[in-house]
mmCIF file of C-alpha atoms in Angstrom:
data_model
loop_
_atom_site.group_PDB
_atom_site.id
_atom_site.type_symbol
_atom_site.label_atom_id
_atom_site.label_comp_id
_atom_site.label_asym_id
_atom_site.label_seq_id
_atom_site.Cartn_x
_atom_site.Cartn_y
_atom_site.Cartn_z
ATOM 1 C CA MET A 1 101.037 126.410 91.664
ATOM 2 C CA SER A 2 102.879 124.949 88.710
ATOM 3 C CA SER A 3 100.718 124.463 85.644
ATOM 4 C CA GLU A 4 100.322 120.725 86.373
ATOM 5 C CA LEU A 5 99.132 121.283 89.932
ATOM 6 C CA THR A 6 97.051 124.356 89.099
ATOM 7 C CA ASP A 7 95.166 122.410 86.471
ATOM 8 C CA LEU A 8 94.061 119.914 89.104
ATOM 9 C CA CYS A 9 91.624 122.243 90.835
ATOM 10 C CA ARG A 10 89.554 125.359 90.195
ATOM 11 C CA TYR A 11 90.658 127.278 93.294
ATOM 12 C CA PRO A 12 94.039 127.627 95.058
ATOM 13 C CA ILE A 13 92.470 126.129 98.193
ATOM 14 C CA VAL A 14 93.797 122.956 99.810
ATOM 15 C CA GLN A 15 92.046 121.138 102.647
ATOM 16 C CA ALA A 16 94.734 120.096 105.115
ATOM 17 C CA PRO A 17 95.207 116.415 105.925
ATOM 18 C CA MET A 18 94.258 116.245 109.614
ATOM 19 C CA ALA A 19 95.257 112.898 111.127
ATOM 20 C CA GLY A 20 93.103 111.247 113.743
ATOM 21 C CA GLY A 21 89.897 110.949 111.755
ATOM 22 C CA ALA A 22 88.985 114.494 110.716
ATOM 23 C CA SER A 23 90.134 114.220 107.097
ATOM 24 C CA GLY A 24 88.231 111.261 105.723
ATOM 25 C CA PRO A 25 86.692 110.549 102.323
ATOM 26 C CA GLU A 26 83.536 112.587 102.996
ATOM 27 C CA LEU A 27 85.410 115.815 103.722
ATOM 28 C CA ALA A 28 88.026 115.366 100.998
ATOM 29 C CA GLY A 29 85.324 114.478 98.485
ATOM 30 C CA ALA A 30 83.221 117.536 99.289
ATOM 31 C CA VAL A 31 86.227 119.846 98.922
ATOM 32 C CA ALA A 32 87.271 118.230 95.646
ATOM 33 C CA GLU A 33 83.740 118.502 94.241
ATOM 34 C CA ALA A 34 83.680 122.220 95.097
ATOM 35 C CA GLY A 35 86.902 122.952 93.238
ATOM 36 C CA GLY A 36 89.545 122.680 95.948
ATOM 37 C CA LEU A 37 92.149 120.006 96.615
ATOM 38 C CA GLY A 38 90.853 117.506 99.165
ATOM 39 C CA PHE A 39 93.233 115.435 101.296
ATOM 40 C CA LEU A 40 93.089 112.124 103.104
ATOM 41 C CA ALA A 41 95.241 111.798 106.226
ATOM 42 C CA ALA A 42 96.970 108.400 106.217
ATOM 43 C CA GLY A 43 99.583 109.086 108.888
ATOM 44 C CA TYR A 44 97.909 106.828 111.469
ATOM 45 C CA LYS A 45 96.238 104.489 108.983
ATOM 46 C CA THR A 46 97.392 101.023 108.003
ATOM 47 C CA ALA A 47 98.128 100.452 104.321
ATOM 48 C CA ASP A 48 94.835 98.567 103.974
ATOM 49 C CA GLY A 49 92.919 101.282 105.825
ATOM 50 C CA MET A 50 94.396 103.939 103.552
ATOM 51 C CA TYR A 51 93.595 101.916 100.432
ATOM 52 C CA ASN A 52 89.979 101.482 101.506
ATOM 53 C CA GLU A 53 89.593 105.227 102.119
ATOM 54 C CA VAL A 54 91.045 105.990 98.687
ATOM 55 C CA LYS A 55 88.471 103.645 97.138
ATOM 56 C CA GLN A 56 85.662 105.322 99.089
ATOM 57 C CA LEU A 57 86.859 108.759 97.996
ATOM 58 C CA ARG A 58 86.990 107.768 94.349
ATOM 59 C CA ARG A 59 83.361 106.702 94.581
ATOM 60 C CA LEU A 60 82.455 110.139 95.956
ATOM 61 C CA THR A 61 84.295 112.331 93.471
ATOM 62 C CA GLY A 62 86.200 112.447 90.244
ATOM 63 C CA GLY A 63 87.855 115.619 91.510
ATOM 64 C CA PRO A 64 91.448 116.107 92.624
ATOM 65 C CA PHE A 65 92.681 114.754 95.929
ATOM 66 C CA GLY A 66 95.827 113.883 97.790
ATOM 67 C CA VAL A 67 97.018 111.459 100.453
ATOM 68 C CA ASN A 68 99.319 112.515 103.288
ATOM 69 C CA LEU A 69 101.955 110.222 104.807
ATOM 70 C CA PHE A 70 104.054 110.606 107.964
ATOM 71 C CA MET A 71 107.750 109.940 107.500
ATOM 72 C CA PRO A 72 109.169 107.255 109.833
ATOM 73 C CA GLN A 73 110.795 108.785 112.896
ATOM 74 C CA PRO A 74 114.141 107.811 114.431
ATOM 75 C CA VAL A 75 113.955 106.413 117.952
ATOM 76 C CA LEU A 76 115.519 109.209 119.989
ATOM 77 C CA ALA A 77 113.418 109.118 123.148
ATOM 78 C CA ASP A 78 114.972 108.603 126.542
ATOM 79 C CA PRO A 79 113.167 105.513 127.951
ATOM 80 C CA SER A 80 113.568 106.790 131.502
ATOM 81 C CA ALA A 81 111.860 110.092 130.592
ATOM 82 C CA VAL A 82 108.971 108.187 129.032
ATOM 83 C CA GLU A 83 108.683 106.054 132.165
ATOM 84 C CA VAL A 84 108.583 109.149 134.376
ATOM 85 C CA TYR A 85 105.773 110.547 132.218
ATOM 86 C CA ARG A 86 103.937 107.230 132.456
ATOM 87 C CA HIS A 87 103.958 107.543 136.243
ATOM 88 C CA GLN A 88 102.705 111.130 135.983
ATOM 89 C CA LEU A 89 99.762 109.968 133.891
ATOM 90 C CA ALA A 90 98.754 107.237 136.340
ATOM 91 C CA GLY A 91 96.168 109.534 137.891
ATOM 92 C CA GLU A 92 94.606 110.147 134.468
ATOM 93 C CA ALA A 93 94.384 106.399 133.879
ATOM 94 C CA ALA A 94 92.608 105.967 137.213
ATOM 95 C CA TRP A 95 90.261 108.905 136.540
ATOM 96 C CA TYR A 96 89.207 107.645 133.108
ATOM 97 C CA GLU A 97 89.314 104.008 134.236
ATOM 98 C CA THR A 98 91.481 102.915 131.339
ATOM 99 C CA PRO A 99 95.025 101.529 131.114
ATOM 100 C CA LEU A 100 97.779 103.548 129.533
ATOM 101 C CA GLY A 101 98.970 102.454 126.114
ATOM 102 C CA ASP A 102 102.191 100.689 125.199
ATOM 103 C CA PRO A 103 104.780 103.401 124.461
ATOM 104 C CA ASP A 104 106.600 101.013 122.117
ATOM 105 C CA GLY A 105 103.504 100.943 119.935
ATOM 106 C CA SER A 106 103.374 97.166 119.578
ATOM 107 C CA GLY A 107 101.003 96.377 116.745
ATOM 108 C CA ASN A 108 100.801 100.074 115.803
ATOM 109 C CA ASP A 109 103.374 100.217 112.996
ATOM 110 C CA ASP A 110 102.116 102.840 110.563
ATOM 111 C CA GLY A 111 103.530 100.867 107.601
ATOM 112 C CA TYR A 112 105.134 103.742 105.708
ATOM 113 C CA GLU A 113 106.852 101.532 103.130
ATOM 114 C CA ALA A 114 103.680 99.489 102.627
ATOM 115 C CA LYS A 115 101.643 102.656 102.052
ATOM 116 C CA VAL A 116 104.193 103.977 99.557
ATOM 117 C CA ALA A 117 103.979 100.669 97.690
ATOM 118 C CA VAL A 118 100.171 100.855 97.553
ATOM 119 C CA LEU A 119 100.228 104.435 96.260
ATOM 120 C CA LEU A 120 102.784 103.572 93.589
ATOM 121 C CA ASP A 121 100.768 100.543 92.492
ATOM 122 C CA ASP A 122 97.483 102.491 92.350
ATOM 123 C CA PRO A 123 98.534 106.142 91.912
ATOM 124 C CA VAL A 124 96.592 109.109 93.253
ATOM 125 C CA PRO A 125 96.938 112.694 91.950
ATOM 126 C CA VAL A 126 98.968 114.055 94.904
ATOM 127 C CA VAL A 127 100.947 112.617 97.813
ATOM 128 C CA SER A 128 102.303 114.833 100.587
ATOM 129 C CA PHE A 129 104.793 114.042 103.344
ATOM 130 C CA THR A 130 105.067 115.285 106.927
ATOM 131 C CA PHE A 131 107.890 115.041 109.526
ATOM 132 C CA GLY A 132 110.647 114.774 106.944
ATOM 133 C CA CYS A 133 111.528 114.371 103.294
ATOM 134 C CA PRO A 134 111.515 111.114 101.313
ATOM 135 C CA THR A 135 114.538 109.927 99.377
ATOM 136 C CA ARG A 136 115.071 111.036 95.808
ATOM 137 C CA ASP A 137 114.350 107.471 94.676
ATOM 138 C CA THR A 138 110.914 107.595 96.307
ATOM 139 C CA LEU A 139 110.073 111.020 94.894
ATOM 140 C CA ASP A 140 111.299 109.943 91.444
ATOM 141 C CA ALA A 141 109.129 106.820 91.645
ATOM 142 C CA PHE A 142 106.055 108.930 92.348
ATOM 143 C CA ALA A 143 106.949 111.259 89.480
ATOM 144 C CA LYS A 144 107.208 108.260 87.161
ATOM 145 C CA ALA A 145 103.774 107.103 88.371
ATOM 146 C CA GLY A 146 102.310 110.522 87.499
ATOM 147 C CA THR A 147 101.788 111.590 91.118
ATOM 148 C CA HIS A 148 102.652 115.114 92.239
ATOM 149 C CA THR A 149 104.597 115.242 95.514
ATOM 150 C CA ILE A 150 104.477 117.889 98.245
ATOM 151 C CA VAL A 151 106.873 117.974 101.199
ATOM 152 C CA THR A 152 105.880 119.906 104.317
ATOM 153 C CA VAL A 153 108.592 122.260 105.607
ATOM 154 C CA THR A 154 108.974 124.750 108.441
ATOM 155 C CA SER A 155 112.155 126.576 107.400
ATOM 156 C CA ALA A 156 114.039 127.768 104.340
ATOM 157 C CA GLU A 157 116.698 125.117 104.992
ATOM 158 C CA GLU A 158 114.127 122.311 104.960
ATOM 159 C CA ALA A 159 112.636 123.824 101.799
ATOM 160 C CA GLN A 160 115.987 123.725 100.017
ATOM 161 C CA SER A 161 116.558 120.109 101.035
ATOM 162 C CA ALA A 162 113.131 119.099 99.743
ATOM 163 C CA GLN A 163 113.706 120.854 96.432
ATOM 164 C CA TRP A 164 117.086 119.148 96.029
ATOM 165 C CA ALA A 165 115.472 115.779 96.778
ATOM 166 C CA GLY A 166 113.041 116.258 93.917
ATOM 167 C CA ALA A 167 109.766 117.386 95.511
ATOM 168 C CA ASP A 168 107.300 118.925 93.067
ATOM 169 C CA ALA A 169 106.038 121.460 95.618
ATOM 170 C CA LEU A 170 106.302 122.497 99.255
ATOM 171 C CA CYS A 171 103.744 122.943 101.993
ATOM 172 C CA VAL A 172 105.225 125.796 104.010
ATOM 173 C CA GLN A 173 103.899 125.588 107.562
ATOM 174 C CA GLY A 174 103.971 128.639 109.810
ATOM 175 C CA VAL A 175 104.018 128.445 113.587
ATOM 176 C CA GLU A 176 100.333 129.483 113.659
ATOM 177 C CA ALA A 177 99.240 126.094 112.291
ATOM 178 C CA GLY A 178 97.098 123.712 114.301
ATOM 179 C CA GLY A 179 98.201 120.168 114.979
ATOM 180 C CA HIS A 180 101.759 118.921 114.791
ATOM 181 C CA GLN A 181 104.605 121.142 113.748
ATOM 182 C CA ALA A 182 106.107 119.378 110.750
ATOM 183 C CA THR A 183 109.769 120.052 111.526
ATOM 184 C CA HIS A 184 112.110 117.514 109.925
ATOM 185 C CA ARG A 185 114.125 117.366 113.130
ATOM 186 C CA ASP A 186 112.364 117.611 116.472
ATOM 187 C CA ASP A 187 114.496 119.976 118.516
ATOM 188 C CA PRO A 188 113.523 119.797 122.226
ATOM 189 C CA GLN A 189 114.841 123.339 122.671
ATOM 190 C CA ALA A 190 112.534 124.808 120.032
ATOM 191 C CA ASP A 191 109.104 123.887 121.386
ATOM 192 C CA HIS A 192 107.692 127.403 121.497
ATOM 193 C CA THR A 193 109.599 129.087 118.729
ATOM 194 C CA GLY A 194 108.924 129.260 115.038
ATOM 195 C CA THR A 195 108.438 131.629 112.138
ATOM 196 C CA GLY A 196 105.132 133.301 111.273
ATOM 197 C CA LEU A 197 103.609 132.208 107.983
ATOM 198 C CA LEU A 198 103.924 135.412 105.961
ATOM 199 C CA SER A 199 107.591 135.823 106.841
ATOM 200 C CA LEU A 200 108.292 132.143 106.238
ATOM 201 C CA VAL A 201 106.616 132.148 102.816
ATOM 202 C CA ALA A 202 108.703 135.167 101.794
ATOM 203 C CA GLN A 203 111.906 133.497 103.024
ATOM 204 C CA VAL A 204 111.167 130.240 101.218
ATOM 205 C CA ARG A 205 110.091 132.036 98.035
ATOM 206 C CA GLU A 206 113.540 133.666 97.883
ATOM 207 C CA THR A 207 115.189 130.274 98.360
ATOM 208 C CA VAL A 208 113.399 127.844 96.033
ATOM 209 C CA GLN A 209 111.823 127.839 92.585
ATOM 210 C CA ILE A 210 109.147 125.157 93.058
ATOM 211 C CA PRO A 211 105.505 125.935 94.000
ATOM 212 C CA ILE A 212 104.530 126.780 97.569
ATOM 213 C CA VAL A 213 101.352 125.891 99.451
ATOM 214 C CA ALA A 214 101.079 128.123 102.545
ATOM 215 C CA ALA A 215 99.640 126.705 105.794
ATOM 216 C CA GLY A 216 99.135 128.151 109.243
ATOM 217 C CA GLY A 217 96.123 129.815 110.883
ATOM 218 C CA LEU A 218 94.332 130.681 107.631
ATOM 219 C CA MET A 219 90.555 131.043 108.042
ATOM 220 C CA ARG A 220 89.372 133.694 105.532
ATOM 221 C CA GLY A 221 89.741 134.424 101.850
ATOM 222 C CA ALA A 222 91.519 137.693 102.597
ATOM 223 C CA GLN A 223 94.213 135.734 104.431
ATOM 224 C CA ILE A 224 94.570 133.475 101.397
ATOM 225 C CA ALA A 225 95.048 136.594 99.285
ATOM 226 C CA ALA A 226 97.768 137.743 101.683
ATOM 227 C CA VAL A 227 99.823 134.548 101.425
ATOM 228 C CA LEU A 228 99.428 134.501 97.647
ATOM 229 C CA ALA A 229 100.715 138.077 97.560
ATOM 230 C CA ALA A 230 103.648 136.994 99.753
ATOM 231 C CA GLY A 231 104.692 134.409 97.175
ATOM 232 C CA ALA A 232 102.584 131.310 97.759
ATOM 233 C CA ASP A 233 100.800 129.539 94.911
ATOM 234 C CA ALA A 234 97.985 128.106 97.041
ATOM 235 C CA ALA A 235 96.768 128.033 100.636
ATOM 236 C CA GLN A 236 96.137 125.043 102.886
ATOM 237 C CA LEU A 237 93.470 125.288 105.595
ATOM 238 C CA GLY A 238 92.840 122.754 108.329
ATOM 239 C CA THR A 239 91.048 124.292 111.301
ATOM 240 C CA ALA A 240 88.709 126.123 108.913
ATOM 241 C CA PHE A 241 87.424 122.749 107.669
ATOM 242 C CA LEU A 242 87.433 121.071 111.082
ATOM 243 C CA ALA A 243 83.966 122.389 111.982
ATOM 244 C CA CYS A 244 82.346 121.243 108.715
ATOM 245 C CA PRO A 245 79.671 118.547 109.026
ATOM 246 C CA GLU A 246 81.737 116.323 106.700
ATOM 247 C CA SER A 247 84.701 116.484 109.083
ATOM 248 C CA GLY A 248 85.228 113.338 111.119
ATOM 249 C CA ALA A 249 86.364 115.320 114.160
ATOM 250 C CA ASN A 250 84.608 114.585 117.449
ATOM 251 C CA PRO A 251 81.618 116.934 118.008
ATOM 252 C CA LEU A 252 83.234 118.099 121.281
ATOM 253 C CA HIS A 253 86.321 119.117 119.294
ATOM 254 C CA LYS A 254 84.224 121.046 116.795
ATOM 255 C CA GLN A 255 82.313 122.847 119.549
ATOM 256 C CA ALA A 256 85.504 123.709 121.414
ATOM 257 C CA LEU A 257 86.804 125.803 118.508
ATOM 258 C CA THR A 258 84.442 128.632 119.401
ATOM 259 C CA ASN A 259 83.671 127.708 123.017
ATOM 260 C CA PRO A 260 84.535 130.637 125.359
ATOM 261 C CA LEU A 261 86.147 128.117 127.735
ATOM 262 C CA PHE A 262 89.019 127.680 125.266
ATOM 263 C CA VAL A 263 90.415 131.104 124.535
ATOM 264 C CA ARG A 264 93.907 130.323 123.260
ATOM 265 C CA THR A 265 96.192 127.732 121.732
ATOM 266 C CA GLU A 266 99.752 126.708 122.464
ATOM 267 C CA LEU A 267 102.329 124.220 121.279
ATOM 268 C CA THR A 268 102.463 121.200 123.559
ATOM 269 C CA ARG A 269 104.041 117.751 123.746
ATOM 270 C CA ALA A 270 101.427 116.574 126.257
ATOM 271 C CA PHE A 271 99.543 114.194 123.959
ATOM 272 C CA SER A 272 102.122 112.950 121.462
ATOM 273 C CA GLY A 273 105.642 113.871 122.545
ATOM 274 C CA ARG A 274 106.032 116.173 119.541
ATOM 275 C CA PRO A 275 105.150 119.895 119.500
ATOM 276 C CA ALA A 276 101.566 120.316 118.318
ATOM 277 C CA ARG A 277 99.267 123.330 118.540
ATOM 278 C CA GLY A 278 95.978 122.804 120.308
ATOM 279 C CA LEU A 279 93.427 124.511 122.498
ATOM 280 C CA VAL A 280 94.687 124.885 126.049
ATOM 281 C CA ASN A 281 92.661 122.599 128.301
ATOM 282 C CA ARG A 282 93.257 120.948 131.668
ATOM 283 C CA PHE A 283 95.400 118.140 130.248
ATOM 284 C CA VAL A 284 97.692 120.595 128.440
ATOM 285 C CA ARG A 285 98.052 122.798 131.525
ATOM 286 C CA GLU A 286 98.780 119.932 133.882
ATOM 287 C CA HIS A 287 101.003 117.733 131.721
ATOM 288 C CA GLY A 288 102.399 119.895 128.920
ATOM 289 C CA PRO A 289 105.327 121.281 130.955
ATOM 290 C CA TYR A 290 106.498 117.751 131.826
ATOM 291 C CA ALA A 291 105.944 115.800 128.622
ATOM 292 C CA PRO A 292 109.200 114.471 127.143
ATOM 293 C CA ALA A 293 110.374 114.822 123.557
ATOM 294 C CA ALA A 294 109.281 111.300 122.690
ATOM 295 C CA TYR A 295 107.232 110.823 119.528
ATOM 296 C CA PRO A 296 105.504 108.501 118.864
ATOM 297 C CA GLN A 297 105.989 106.917 122.304
ATOM 298 C CA VAL A 298 103.872 109.520 124.103
ATOM 299 C CA HIS A 299 101.261 109.322 121.340
ATOM 300 C CA TYR A 300 100.849 105.591 121.995
ATOM 301 C CA LEU A 301 100.956 106.124 125.765
ATOM 302 C CA THR A 302 98.051 108.596 125.740
ATOM 303 C CA THR A 303 95.888 107.070 122.992
ATOM 304 C CA ARG A 304 93.510 105.268 125.352
ATOM 305 C CA LEU A 305 93.276 108.286 127.637
ATOM 306 C CA ARG A 306 92.203 110.497 124.752
ATOM 307 C CA GLN A 307 89.665 107.926 123.592
ATOM 308 C CA ALA A 308 88.271 107.528 127.100
ATOM 309 C CA ALA A 309 87.970 111.304 127.557
ATOM 310 C CA ALA A 310 86.051 111.583 124.282
ATOM 311 C CA LYS A 311 83.767 108.708 125.270
ATOM 312 C CA ALA A 312 83.116 110.413 128.614
ATOM 313 C CA GLY A 313 82.315 113.707 126.873
ATOM 314 C CA ASP A 314 85.239 115.421 128.591
ATOM 315 C CA ALA A 315 86.911 117.938 126.276
ATOM 316 C CA GLN A 316 89.373 118.781 129.058
ATOM 317 C CA GLY A 317 91.158 115.479 128.452
ATOM 318 C CA MET A 318 91.133 115.464 124.647
ATOM 319 C CA ALA A 319 93.705 116.610 122.113
ATOM 320 C CA LEU A 320 91.889 119.632 120.686
ATOM 321 C CA TRP A 321 94.217 120.462 117.806
ATOM 322 C CA ALA A 322 93.534 123.923 116.396
ATOM 323 C CA GLY A 323 95.333 126.785 114.688
ATOM 324 C CA GLN A 324 95.553 130.312 116.042
ATOM 325 C CA GLY A 325 92.527 131.410 114.002
ATOM 326 C CA HIS A 326 90.184 128.850 115.584
ATOM 327 C CA ARG A 327 87.722 131.473 116.884
ATOM 328 C CA MET A 328 86.917 132.312 113.244
ATOM 329 C CA ALA A 329 85.659 128.798 112.469
ATOM 330 C CA ARG A 330 82.403 128.642 110.503
ATOM 331 C CA GLU A 331 80.111 125.628 110.725
ATOM 332 C CA LEU A 332 79.345 125.304 107.032
ATOM 333 C CA PRO A 333 79.222 122.364 104.626
ATOM 334 C CA ALA A 334 82.674 121.940 103.109
ATOM 335 C CA GLY A 335 81.542 122.743 99.581
ATOM 336 C CA GLU A 336 79.889 125.966 100.720
ATOM 337 C CA LEU A 337 83.009 126.900 102.664
ATOM 338 C CA VAL A 338 85.220 126.426 99.593
ATOM 339 C CA GLU A 339 82.926 128.656 97.524
ATOM 340 C CA LEU A 340 82.786 131.272 100.292
ATOM 341 C CA LEU A 341 86.567 131.317 100.658
ATOM 342 C CA ALA A 342 86.959 131.640 96.894
ATOM 343 C CA GLY A 343 84.529 134.574 96.879
ATOM 344 C CA GLU A 344 86.361 136.261 99.735
ATOM 345 C CA LEU A 345 89.659 135.709 97.929
ATOM 346 C CA GLU A 346 88.349 137.320 94.748
ATOM 347 C CA ALA A 347 86.906 140.274 96.708
ATOM 348 C CA ALA A 348 90.230 140.814 98.481
ATOM 349 C CA ARG A 349 92.139 140.723 95.207
ATOM 350 C CA THR A 350 89.709 143.190 93.633
ATOM 351 C CA ALA A 351 90.004 145.554 96.593
ATOM 352 C CA LEU A 352 93.787 145.346 96.456
ATOM 353 C CA SER A 353 93.904 146.095 92.739
ATOM 354 C CA GLN A 354 91.655 149.111 93.226
ATOM 355 C CA ARG A 355 93.923 150.487 95.930
ATOM 356 C CA SER A 356 97.106 149.900 93.960
ATOM 357 C CA PRO A 357 98.705 153.019 92.465
ATOM 358 C CA ARG A 358 98.212 153.312 88.730
#
């Protein structure tokens, strides 16, 4: 990374901000203490909830950390398509004995502007953005506050736009990544397409001059070495940290990563209305092909179903977000995992230098 960002942490290892409870203060603190960059996921938090987690994290570590925000999304959903999907999910509501949520999200405003105001008033080391790029005024305000900004991108075009807007760095997300694809514009025709991480990092590296954090299916130190060789300055891992005891993910979710019942992942709109990579379970198979491009309406619609499935111990009805490397998950404390990844990275670099022609 740039000298400012590199100086923040000992290793070029970033723990991905995983919304929904996985990336809380305990996980981010453990990663920061071990020499990586820990992240809080504030996308679904209120401003007060985010502020309280930042305070908790500061009590756990003096190490570097970041906070991730979701950019507000334009209302593009076809109400009739959402209503059709609501009817399709009626059987799920009956099965789990819970009502469907309000697709308009009444009372669920994520408070983007309020969260920005809190983070400018009480600055944190890093703030990252997903689902779009902030305005230059916002990025300049964070720079003035001493906060480094990272914008998540999925194409060279998005990378250029983020650089022009004033981002300090980019999180370049390959199609292999678990969870939501961070495209700035949700194209209904591009659900199952995307660029692999190594190719995307190379494309972006030729396009921009600012630092790159590579994300997408990374589970081992040798893979980190590969993306660094391709032009990245650091690597971001999410699924690799999902199984850690400090992760706030549901135990069923953690177990599913290596459960033989779940052999593959795919991008689906079934749970949120936006393409997101998760383990293929019954819910994805039955509803994925029919889910409309309607985020966050579908997210609100299915929230209670997902909660009820988790309460019932039914992984077949949960959103089991995971990257393509999920079978390589290791159930280790986060600090141990950071040290192991760093050791694997160093071994891979040493092996590569020994094989290089003199």
